CSV table of C-alpha atoms in Angstrom, one decimal:
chain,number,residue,atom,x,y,z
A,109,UNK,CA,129.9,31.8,123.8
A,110,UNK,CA,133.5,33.0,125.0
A,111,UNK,CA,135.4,30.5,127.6
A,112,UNK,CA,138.1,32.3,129.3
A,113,UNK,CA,141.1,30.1,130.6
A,114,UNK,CA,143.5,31.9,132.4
A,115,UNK,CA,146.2,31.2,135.3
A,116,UNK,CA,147.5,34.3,136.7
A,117,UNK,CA,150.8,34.1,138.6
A,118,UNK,CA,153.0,36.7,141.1
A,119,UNK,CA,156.6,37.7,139.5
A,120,UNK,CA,159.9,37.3,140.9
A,121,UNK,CA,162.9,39.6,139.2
A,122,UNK,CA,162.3,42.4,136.5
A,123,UNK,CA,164.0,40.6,133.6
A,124,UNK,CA,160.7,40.9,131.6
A,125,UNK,CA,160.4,44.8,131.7
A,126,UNK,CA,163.0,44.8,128.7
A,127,UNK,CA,161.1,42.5,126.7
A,128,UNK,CA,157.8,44.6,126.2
A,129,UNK,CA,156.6,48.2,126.7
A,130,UNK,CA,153.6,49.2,128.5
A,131,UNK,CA,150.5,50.6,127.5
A,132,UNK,CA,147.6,52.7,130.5
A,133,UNK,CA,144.6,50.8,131.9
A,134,UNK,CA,142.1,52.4,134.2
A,135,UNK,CA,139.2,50.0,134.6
A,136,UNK,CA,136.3,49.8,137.1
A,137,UNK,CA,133.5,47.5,138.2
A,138,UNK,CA,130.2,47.7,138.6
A,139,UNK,CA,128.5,46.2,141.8
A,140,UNK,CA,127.5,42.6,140.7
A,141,UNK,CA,125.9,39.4,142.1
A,142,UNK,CA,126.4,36.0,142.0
A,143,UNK,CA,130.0,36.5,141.5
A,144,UNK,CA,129.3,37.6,137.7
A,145,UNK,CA,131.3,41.1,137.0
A,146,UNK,CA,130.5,43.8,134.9
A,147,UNK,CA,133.4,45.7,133.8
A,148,UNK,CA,133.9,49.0,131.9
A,149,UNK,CA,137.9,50.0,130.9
A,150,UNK,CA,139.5,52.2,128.8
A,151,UNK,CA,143.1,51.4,126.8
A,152,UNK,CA,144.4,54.5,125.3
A,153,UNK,CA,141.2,55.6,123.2
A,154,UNK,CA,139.1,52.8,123.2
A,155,UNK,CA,136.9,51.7,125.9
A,156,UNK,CA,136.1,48.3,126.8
A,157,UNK,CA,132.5,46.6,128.5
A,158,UNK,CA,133.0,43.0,129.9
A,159,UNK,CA,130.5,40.9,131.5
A,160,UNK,CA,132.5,37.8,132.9
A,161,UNK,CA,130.6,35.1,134.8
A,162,UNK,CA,131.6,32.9,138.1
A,163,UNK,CA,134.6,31.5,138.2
A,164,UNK,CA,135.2,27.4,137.8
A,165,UNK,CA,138.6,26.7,138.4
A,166,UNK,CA,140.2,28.2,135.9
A,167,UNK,CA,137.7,29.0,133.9
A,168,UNK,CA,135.1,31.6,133.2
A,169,UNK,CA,132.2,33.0,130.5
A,170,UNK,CA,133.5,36.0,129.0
A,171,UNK,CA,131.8,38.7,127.0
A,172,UNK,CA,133.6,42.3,126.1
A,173,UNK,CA,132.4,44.6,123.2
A,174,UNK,CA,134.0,47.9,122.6
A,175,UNK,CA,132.4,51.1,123.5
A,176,UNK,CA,132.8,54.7,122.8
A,177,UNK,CA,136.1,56.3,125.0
A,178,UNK,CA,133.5,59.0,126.6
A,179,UNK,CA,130.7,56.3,127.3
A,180,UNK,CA,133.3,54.1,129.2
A,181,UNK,CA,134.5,57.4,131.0
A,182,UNK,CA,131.3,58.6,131.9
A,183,UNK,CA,130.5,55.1,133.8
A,184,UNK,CA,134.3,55.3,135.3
A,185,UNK,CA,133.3,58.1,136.9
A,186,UNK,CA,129.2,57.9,137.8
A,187,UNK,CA,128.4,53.8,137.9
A,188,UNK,CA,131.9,51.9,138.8
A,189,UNK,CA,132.9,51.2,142.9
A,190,UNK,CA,135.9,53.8,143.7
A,191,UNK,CA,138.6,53.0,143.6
A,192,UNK,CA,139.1,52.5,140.2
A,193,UNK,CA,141.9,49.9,139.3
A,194,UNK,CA,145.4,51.6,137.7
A,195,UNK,CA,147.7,49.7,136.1
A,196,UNK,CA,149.9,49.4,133.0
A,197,UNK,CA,150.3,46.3,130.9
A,198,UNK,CA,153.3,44.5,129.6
A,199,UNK,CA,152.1,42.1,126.8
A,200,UNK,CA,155.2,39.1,126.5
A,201,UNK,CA,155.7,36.7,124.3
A,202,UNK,CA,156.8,33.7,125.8
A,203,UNK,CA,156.6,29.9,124.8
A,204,UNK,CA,154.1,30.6,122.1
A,205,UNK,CA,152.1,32.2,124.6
A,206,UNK,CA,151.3,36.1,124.9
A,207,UNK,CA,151.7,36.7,128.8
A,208,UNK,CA,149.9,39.8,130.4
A,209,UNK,CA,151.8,41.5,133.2
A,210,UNK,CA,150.0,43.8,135.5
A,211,UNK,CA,151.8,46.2,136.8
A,212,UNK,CA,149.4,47.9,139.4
A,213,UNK,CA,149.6,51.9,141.0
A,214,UNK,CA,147.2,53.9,142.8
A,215,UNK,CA,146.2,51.3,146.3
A,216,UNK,CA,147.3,48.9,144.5
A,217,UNK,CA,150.7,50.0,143.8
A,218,UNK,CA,153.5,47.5,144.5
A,219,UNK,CA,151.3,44.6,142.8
A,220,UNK,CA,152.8,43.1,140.0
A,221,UNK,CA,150.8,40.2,138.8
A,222,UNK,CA,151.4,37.8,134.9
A,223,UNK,CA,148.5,36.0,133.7
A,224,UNK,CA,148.4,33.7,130.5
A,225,UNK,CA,145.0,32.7,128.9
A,226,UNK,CA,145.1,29.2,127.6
A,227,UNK,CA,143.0,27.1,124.9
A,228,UNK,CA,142.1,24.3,127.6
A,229,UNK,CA,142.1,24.5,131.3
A,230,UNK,CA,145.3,21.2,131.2
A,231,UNK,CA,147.1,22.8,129.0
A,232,UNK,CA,151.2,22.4,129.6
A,233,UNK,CA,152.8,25.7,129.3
A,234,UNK,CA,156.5,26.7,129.6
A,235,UNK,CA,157.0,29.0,132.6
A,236,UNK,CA,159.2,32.1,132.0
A,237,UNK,CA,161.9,32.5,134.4
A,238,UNK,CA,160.1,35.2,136.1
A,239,UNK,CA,157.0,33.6,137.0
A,240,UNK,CA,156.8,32.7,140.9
A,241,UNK,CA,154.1,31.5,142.6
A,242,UNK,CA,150.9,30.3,140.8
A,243,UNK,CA,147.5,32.7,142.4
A,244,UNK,CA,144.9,31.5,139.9
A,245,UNK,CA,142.7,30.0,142.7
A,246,UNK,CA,143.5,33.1,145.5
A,247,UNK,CA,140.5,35.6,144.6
A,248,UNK,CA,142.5,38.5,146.5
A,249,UNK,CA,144.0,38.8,143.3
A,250,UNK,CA,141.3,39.0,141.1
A,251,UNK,CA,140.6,43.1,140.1
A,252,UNK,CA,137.4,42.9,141.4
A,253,UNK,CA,138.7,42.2,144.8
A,254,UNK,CA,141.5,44.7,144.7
A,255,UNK,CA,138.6,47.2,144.1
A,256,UNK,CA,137.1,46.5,147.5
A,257,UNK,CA,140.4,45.7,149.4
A,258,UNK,CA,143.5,47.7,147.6
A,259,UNK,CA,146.7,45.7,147.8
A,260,UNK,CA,148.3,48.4,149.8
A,261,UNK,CA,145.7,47.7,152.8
A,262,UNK,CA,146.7,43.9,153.1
């Protein structure tokens, strides 16, 4: 069984653009119930299906296997709610810690969002100077919800 911890946080300032460089996500979701998602991405050549269950706190089942680039494509495009989510990710090391920074485009351009999954849900980490306002608990900015209402229409 996979346990996701994460805690996902808005930026303030740009300083952490020179300390990584970005690689393409497009990534959709498949209509789910009982807040469990199934998601289908594609990084560069590889594509990606995750099955993450409800949400407790910070904390979540999480199941992703990699699948064939056309596969993942083919369910973009024929099985996933529109729109799709576009982003790029910065990966940044950071007090021992690999932050994720979501830098989203298409409805969701002018999101910028860091995350940082943890080994246990009280675990003391060492914010960057860039982090601003903790969002782990706000489900407007979980991808699944951007898919049904883009950032831009807030």
């Amino acid at each position: 069984m996979a346990q996701e911890i994460e805690r996902k946080y808005l930026l303030k300032g740009d300083s952490w653009r020179e300390l990584s460089i970005g690689s393409v996500y497009c990534q959709g979701y498949i209509d789910t119930k009982n807040q469990v998602t199934v998601r289908v991405r594609i990084v560069g050549q590889q594509g990606y299906l995750t099955i993450k269950g409800p949400s407790v706190e910070c904390s979540r089942l999480e199941f992703e296997y990699p699948i064939p680039v056309q596969d993942a494509q083919e369910i973009l495009n024929t099985l996933c709610e529109q729109p799709l989510i576009e982003k790029i990710r910065y990966k940044v090391q950071w007090g021992g810690l690999t932050w994720e920074i979501d830098e989203f485009d298409g409805l969701n351009k002018g999101l910028i969002l860091a995350e940082v999954e943890l080994n246990d849900a009280n675990q003391e980490i060492e914010l960057p100077p860039w982090i601003g306002e903790e969002v782990s608990h706000d489900h407007r900015y979980f991808n699944s919800y951007l898919v049904k209402h883009p950032f831009s229409q807030w």
